[in-house]
Amino acid sequence: MRIVLAEDSALLREGLARLLAEEGHEVVAAVAAADELVTAVERHRPDVVVTDVRMPPTNTDDGLRSALEIRRRWPATAVLVLSQYVERRYATRLLADRPEGVGYLLKDRVAQVDDFLDALDRVAAGATALDPEVVRRVLAGADPADPLSRLTPRERDVLHQMAQGHTNATIAERLHVSQSAVEKHINTIFDKLDLSQAAGYSRRVLAVLRYLEL
């Protein structure tokens, strides 16, 4: 796939570019500032953008704002955002409009190469990939009155995997259960979230968004 990379740390930027190239991807541009990111995407029209959240010129949320602009101007471009910390509001802003083809990972996950590459592939395929720690923090902080409290521990496990963007088959493999069991858990989750009758939207996406309190 063709990738535009945005990271202000030269060491990490070069390391990511080399890793992606070794995996057979084409890094068409690697930039160090958020304003350069949008220009690079306009010029190269990549399949995926990988960007840090905090970047020059202000070193606040410039990378995220550029990612949001890219999603608005080029909806087919997938975006994988990297962050140093779990910043729930950033994940919320990124996913609020259209979660397909979006990922949010902690930078520590990049060191786990297989996890990083798996997330990249899922985002490029139009799925959602959330860092497990982001999902864990959100679920752990749920209000007792929230529908989350209705879920069993196993249903929470399934939702945790759903929120990371895994398919039913992958969830079954990771939880060591049958795929039919996963499907039953998901249907129960939909029931408990009052999503069984939802029409016109992906119930799977609605379930994940509800637990991210979007």
PDB file of C-alpha atoms in Angstrom, residues 66-197:
ATOM      1  CA  SER A  66      -4.788  17.331  10.050  1.00  0.00           C
ATOM      2  CA  ALA A  67      -6.093  13.760  10.210  1.00  0.00           C
ATOM      3  CA  LEU A  68      -9.648  15.078  10.602  1.00  0.00           C
ATOM      4  CA  GLU A  69      -9.187  17.412   7.635  1.00  0.00           C
ATOM      5  CA  ILE A  70      -7.841  14.539   5.534  1.00  0.00           C
ATOM      6  CA  ARG A  71     -10.845  12.379   6.428  1.00  0.00           C
ATOM      7  CA  ARG A  72     -13.141  15.250   5.412  1.00  0.00           C
ATOM      8  CA  ARG A  73     -11.424  16.054   2.120  1.00  0.00           C
ATOM      9  CA  TRP A  74     -10.423  12.534   1.066  1.00  0.00           C
ATOM     10  CA  PRO A  75     -12.858  10.093   2.712  1.00  0.00           C
ATOM     11  CA  ALA A  76     -11.286   7.048   1.047  1.00  0.00           C
ATOM     12  CA  THR A  77      -7.945   7.671   2.785  1.00  0.00           C
ATOM     13  CA  ALA A  78      -7.485   5.498   5.867  1.00  0.00           C
ATOM     14  CA  VAL A  79      -5.881   7.109   8.921  1.00  0.00           C
ATOM     15  CA  LEU A  80      -3.837   5.466  11.677  1.00  0.00           C
ATOM     16  CA  VAL A  81      -3.094   7.912  14.505  1.00  0.00           C
ATOM     17  CA  LEU A  82      -0.264   7.359  16.989  1.00  0.00           C
ATOM     18  CA  SER A  83      -0.230   8.867  20.482  1.00  0.00           C
ATOM     19  CA  GLN A  84       2.216   8.827  23.375  1.00  0.00           C
ATOM     20  CA  TYR A  85      -0.576   8.533  25.965  1.00  0.00           C
ATOM     21  CA  VAL A  86      -4.190   7.398  26.232  1.00  0.00           C
ATOM     22  CA  GLU A  87      -6.032  10.588  25.307  1.00  0.00           C
ATOM     23  CA  ARG A  88      -9.677   9.647  25.187  1.00  0.00           C
ATOM     24  CA  ARG A  89     -10.892  12.937  23.751  1.00  0.00           C
ATOM     25  CA  TYR A  90      -8.640  12.482  20.715  1.00  0.00           C
ATOM     26  CA  ALA A  91      -9.947   8.979  20.042  1.00  0.00           C
ATOM     27  CA  THR A  92     -13.476  10.334  20.404  1.00  0.00           C
ATOM     28  CA  ARG A  93     -12.947  13.170  17.930  1.00  0.00           C
ATOM     29  CA  LEU A  94     -11.367  10.850  15.406  1.00  0.00           C
ATOM     30  CA  LEU A  95     -14.105   8.234  15.536  1.00  0.00           C
ATOM     31  CA  ALA A  96     -17.158  10.436  16.022  1.00  0.00           C
ATOM     32  CA  ASP A  97     -17.970  11.076  12.367  1.00  0.00           C
ATOM     33  CA  ARG A  98     -17.054   7.867  10.532  1.00  0.00           C
ATOM     34  CA  PRO A  99     -15.049   5.147  12.287  1.00  0.00           C
ATOM     35  CA  GLU A 100     -14.410   2.956   9.246  1.00  0.00           C
ATOM     36  CA  GLY A 101     -10.798   3.078   8.093  1.00  0.00           C
ATOM     37  CA  VAL A 102      -9.589   4.714  11.312  1.00  0.00           C
ATOM     38  CA  GLY A 103      -7.105   3.550  13.924  1.00  0.00           C
ATOM     39  CA  TYR A 104      -5.739   4.923  17.200  1.00  0.00           C
ATOM     40  CA  LEU A 105      -2.652   3.283  18.691  1.00  0.00           C
ATOM     41  CA  LEU A 106      -0.272   4.108  21.485  1.00  0.00           C
ATOM     42  CA  LYS A 107       3.297   4.577  20.303  1.00  0.00           C
ATOM     43  CA  ASP A 108       4.407   1.704  22.517  1.00  0.00           C
ATOM     44  CA  ARG A 109       2.392  -0.546  20.214  1.00  0.00           C
ATOM     45  CA  VAL A 110       4.741   0.341  17.339  1.00  0.00           C
ATOM     46  CA  ALA A 111       7.489  -1.580  19.145  1.00  0.00           C
ATOM     47  CA  GLN A 112       5.242  -4.646  18.901  1.00  0.00           C
ATOM     48  CA  VAL A 113       5.718  -4.859  15.169  1.00  0.00           C
ATOM     49  CA  ASP A 114       3.133  -7.550  14.450  1.00  0.00           C
ATOM     50  CA  ASP A 115       0.410  -5.620  16.324  1.00  0.00           C
ATOM     51  CA  PHE A 116       1.281  -2.408  14.506  1.00  0.00           C
ATOM     52  CA  LEU A 117       1.262  -4.041  11.072  1.00  0.00           C
ATOM     53  CA  ASP A 118      -1.987  -5.863  11.849  1.00  0.00           C
ATOM     54  CA  ALA A 119      -3.647  -2.581  12.821  1.00  0.00           C
ATOM     55  CA  LEU A 120      -2.324  -0.943   9.649  1.00  0.00           C
ATOM     56  CA  ASP A 121      -3.765  -3.724   7.482  1.00  0.00           C
ATOM     57  CA  ARG A 122      -7.150  -3.568   9.212  1.00  0.00           C
ATOM     58  CA  VAL A 123      -7.411   0.201   8.847  1.00  0.00           C
ATOM     59  CA  ALA A 124      -6.415   0.000   5.183  1.00  0.00           C
ATOM     60  CA  ALA A 125      -9.169  -2.585   4.666  1.00  0.00           C
ATOM     61  CA  GLY A 126     -11.756  -0.163   6.058  1.00  0.00           C
ATOM     62  CA  ALA A 127     -11.995  -1.548   9.587  1.00  0.00           C
ATOM     63  CA  THR A 128     -11.437   0.209  12.905  1.00  0.00           C
ATOM     64  CA  ALA A 129      -8.330  -0.485  15.016  1.00  0.00           C
ATOM     65  CA  LEU A 130      -8.177   0.826  18.572  1.00  0.00           C
ATOM     66  CA  ASP A 131      -5.333   0.286  20.991  1.00  0.00           C
ATOM     67  CA  PRO A 132      -6.323  -2.310  23.618  1.00  0.00           C
ATOM     68  CA  GLU A 133      -5.268   0.103  26.373  1.00  0.00           C
ATOM     69  CA  VAL A 134      -7.599   2.809  25.036  1.00  0.00           C
ATOM     70  CA  VAL A 135     -10.490   0.343  25.058  1.00  0.00           C
ATOM     71  CA  ARG A 136      -9.567  -0.911  28.536  1.00  0.00           C
ATOM     72  CA  ARG A 137      -9.501   2.619  29.981  1.00  0.00           C
ATOM     73  CA  VAL A 138     -12.858   3.480  28.436  1.00  0.00           C
ATOM     74  CA  LEU A 139     -14.557   0.308  29.604  1.00  0.00           C
ATOM     75  CA  ALA A 140     -13.041   0.521  33.084  1.00  0.00           C
ATOM     76  CA  GLY A 141     -14.371   4.048  33.482  1.00  0.00           C
ATOM     77  CA  ALA A 142     -17.952   3.272  32.526  1.00  0.00           C
ATOM     78  CA  ASP A 143     -20.703   4.540  34.809  1.00  0.00           C
ATOM     79  CA  PRO A 144     -22.550   1.804  36.755  1.00  0.00           C
ATOM     80  CA  ALA A 145     -25.816   3.044  35.260  1.00  0.00           C
ATOM     81  CA  ASP A 146     -24.437   2.603  31.772  1.00  0.00           C
ATOM     82  CA  PRO A 147     -25.648  -0.424  29.739  1.00  0.00           C
ATOM     83  CA  LEU A 148     -22.107  -1.739  30.030  1.00  0.00           C
ATOM     84  CA  SER A 149     -22.983  -2.850  33.546  1.00  0.00           C
ATOM     85  CA  ARG A 150     -25.474  -5.322  32.070  1.00  0.00           C
ATOM     86  CA  LEU A 151     -22.766  -7.261  30.272  1.00  0.00           C
ATOM     87  CA  THR A 152     -21.178 -10.426  31.591  1.00  0.00           C
ATOM     88  CA  PRO A 153     -17.365 -10.653  31.811  1.00  0.00           C
ATOM     89  CA  ARG A 154     -17.280 -12.749  28.624  1.00  0.00           C
ATOM     90  CA  GLU A 155     -19.470 -10.238  26.794  1.00  0.00           C
ATOM     91  CA  ARG A 156     -17.098  -7.497  27.928  1.00  0.00           C
ATOM     92  CA  ASP A 157     -14.209  -9.538  26.507  1.00  0.00           C
ATOM     93  CA  VAL A 158     -16.004  -9.851  23.176  1.00  0.00           C
ATOM     94  CA  LEU A 159     -16.809  -6.127  23.099  1.00  0.00           C
ATOM     95  CA  HIS A 160     -13.191  -5.358  23.954  1.00  0.00           C
ATOM     96  CA  GLN A 161     -12.098  -7.310  20.879  1.00  0.00           C
ATOM     97  CA  MET A 162     -14.838  -5.770  18.707  1.00  0.00           C
ATOM     98  CA  ALA A 163     -13.686  -2.285  19.673  1.00  0.00           C
ATOM     99  CA  GLN A 164     -10.192  -3.128  18.464  1.00  0.00           C
ATOM    100  CA  GLY A 165     -11.665  -3.947  15.053  1.00  0.00           C
ATOM    101  CA  HIS A 166     -11.282  -7.723  15.080  1.00  0.00           C
ATOM    102  CA  THR A 167     -13.577  -9.969  13.021  1.00  0.00           C
ATOM    103  CA  ASN A 168     -15.735 -12.668  14.606  1.00  0.00           C
ATOM    104  CA  ALA A 169     -13.307 -15.350  13.462  1.00  0.00           C
ATOM    105  CA  THR A 170     -10.337 -13.540  14.986  1.00  0.00           C
ATOM    106  CA  ILE A 171     -12.242 -12.912  18.234  1.00  0.00           C
ATOM    107  CA  ALA A 172     -13.040 -16.619  18.470  1.00  0.00           C
ATOM    108  CA  GLU A 173      -9.376 -17.477  17.985  1.00  0.00           C
ATOM    109  CA  ARG A 174      -8.146 -14.918  20.521  1.00  0.00           C
ATOM    110  CA  LEU A 175     -10.703 -15.922  23.177  1.00  0.00           C
ATOM    111  CA  HIS A 176     -10.405 -19.659  22.459  1.00  0.00           C
ATOM    112  CA  VAL A 177     -14.124 -20.133  21.804  1.00  0.00           C
ATOM    113  CA  SER A 178     -16.153 -21.131  18.756  1.00  0.00           C
ATOM    114  CA  GLN A 179     -17.217 -18.572  16.190  1.00  0.00           C
ATOM    115  CA  SER A 180     -20.867 -19.426  16.835  1.00  0.00           C
ATOM    116  CA  ALA A 181     -20.329 -18.609  20.524  1.00  0.00           C
ATOM    117  CA  VAL A 182     -18.902 -15.215  19.552  1.00  0.00           C
ATOM    118  CA  GLU A 183     -21.903 -14.538  17.321  1.00  0.00           C
ATOM    119  CA  LYS A 184     -24.281 -15.391  20.188  1.00  0.00           C
ATOM    120  CA  HIS A 185     -22.391 -13.064  22.551  1.00  0.00           C
ATOM    121  CA  ILE A 186     -22.537 -10.250  20.001  1.00  0.00           C
ATOM    122  CA  ASN A 187     -26.279 -10.667  19.512  1.00  0.00           C
ATOM    123  CA  THR A 188     -26.727 -10.536  23.289  1.00  0.00           C
ATOM    124  CA  ILE A 189     -24.621  -7.374  23.431  1.00  0.00           C
ATOM    125  CA  PHE A 190     -26.863  -5.798  20.788  1.00  0.00           C
ATOM    126  CA  ASP A 191     -29.933  -6.745  22.828  1.00  0.00           C
ATOM    127  CA  LYS A 192     -28.543  -5.305  26.052  1.00  0.00           C
ATOM    128  CA  LEU A 193     -27.624  -2.084  24.271  1.00  0.00           C
ATOM    129  CA  ASP A 194     -31.067  -1.833  22.666  1.00  0.00           C
ATOM    130  CA  LEU A 195     -29.506  -2.082  19.214  1.00  0.00           C
ATOM    131  CA  SER A 196     -31.362  -5.140  17.944  1.00  0.00           C
ATOM    132  CA  GLN A 197     -33.829  -3.027  15.969  1.00  0.00           C
TER     133      GLN A 197
END
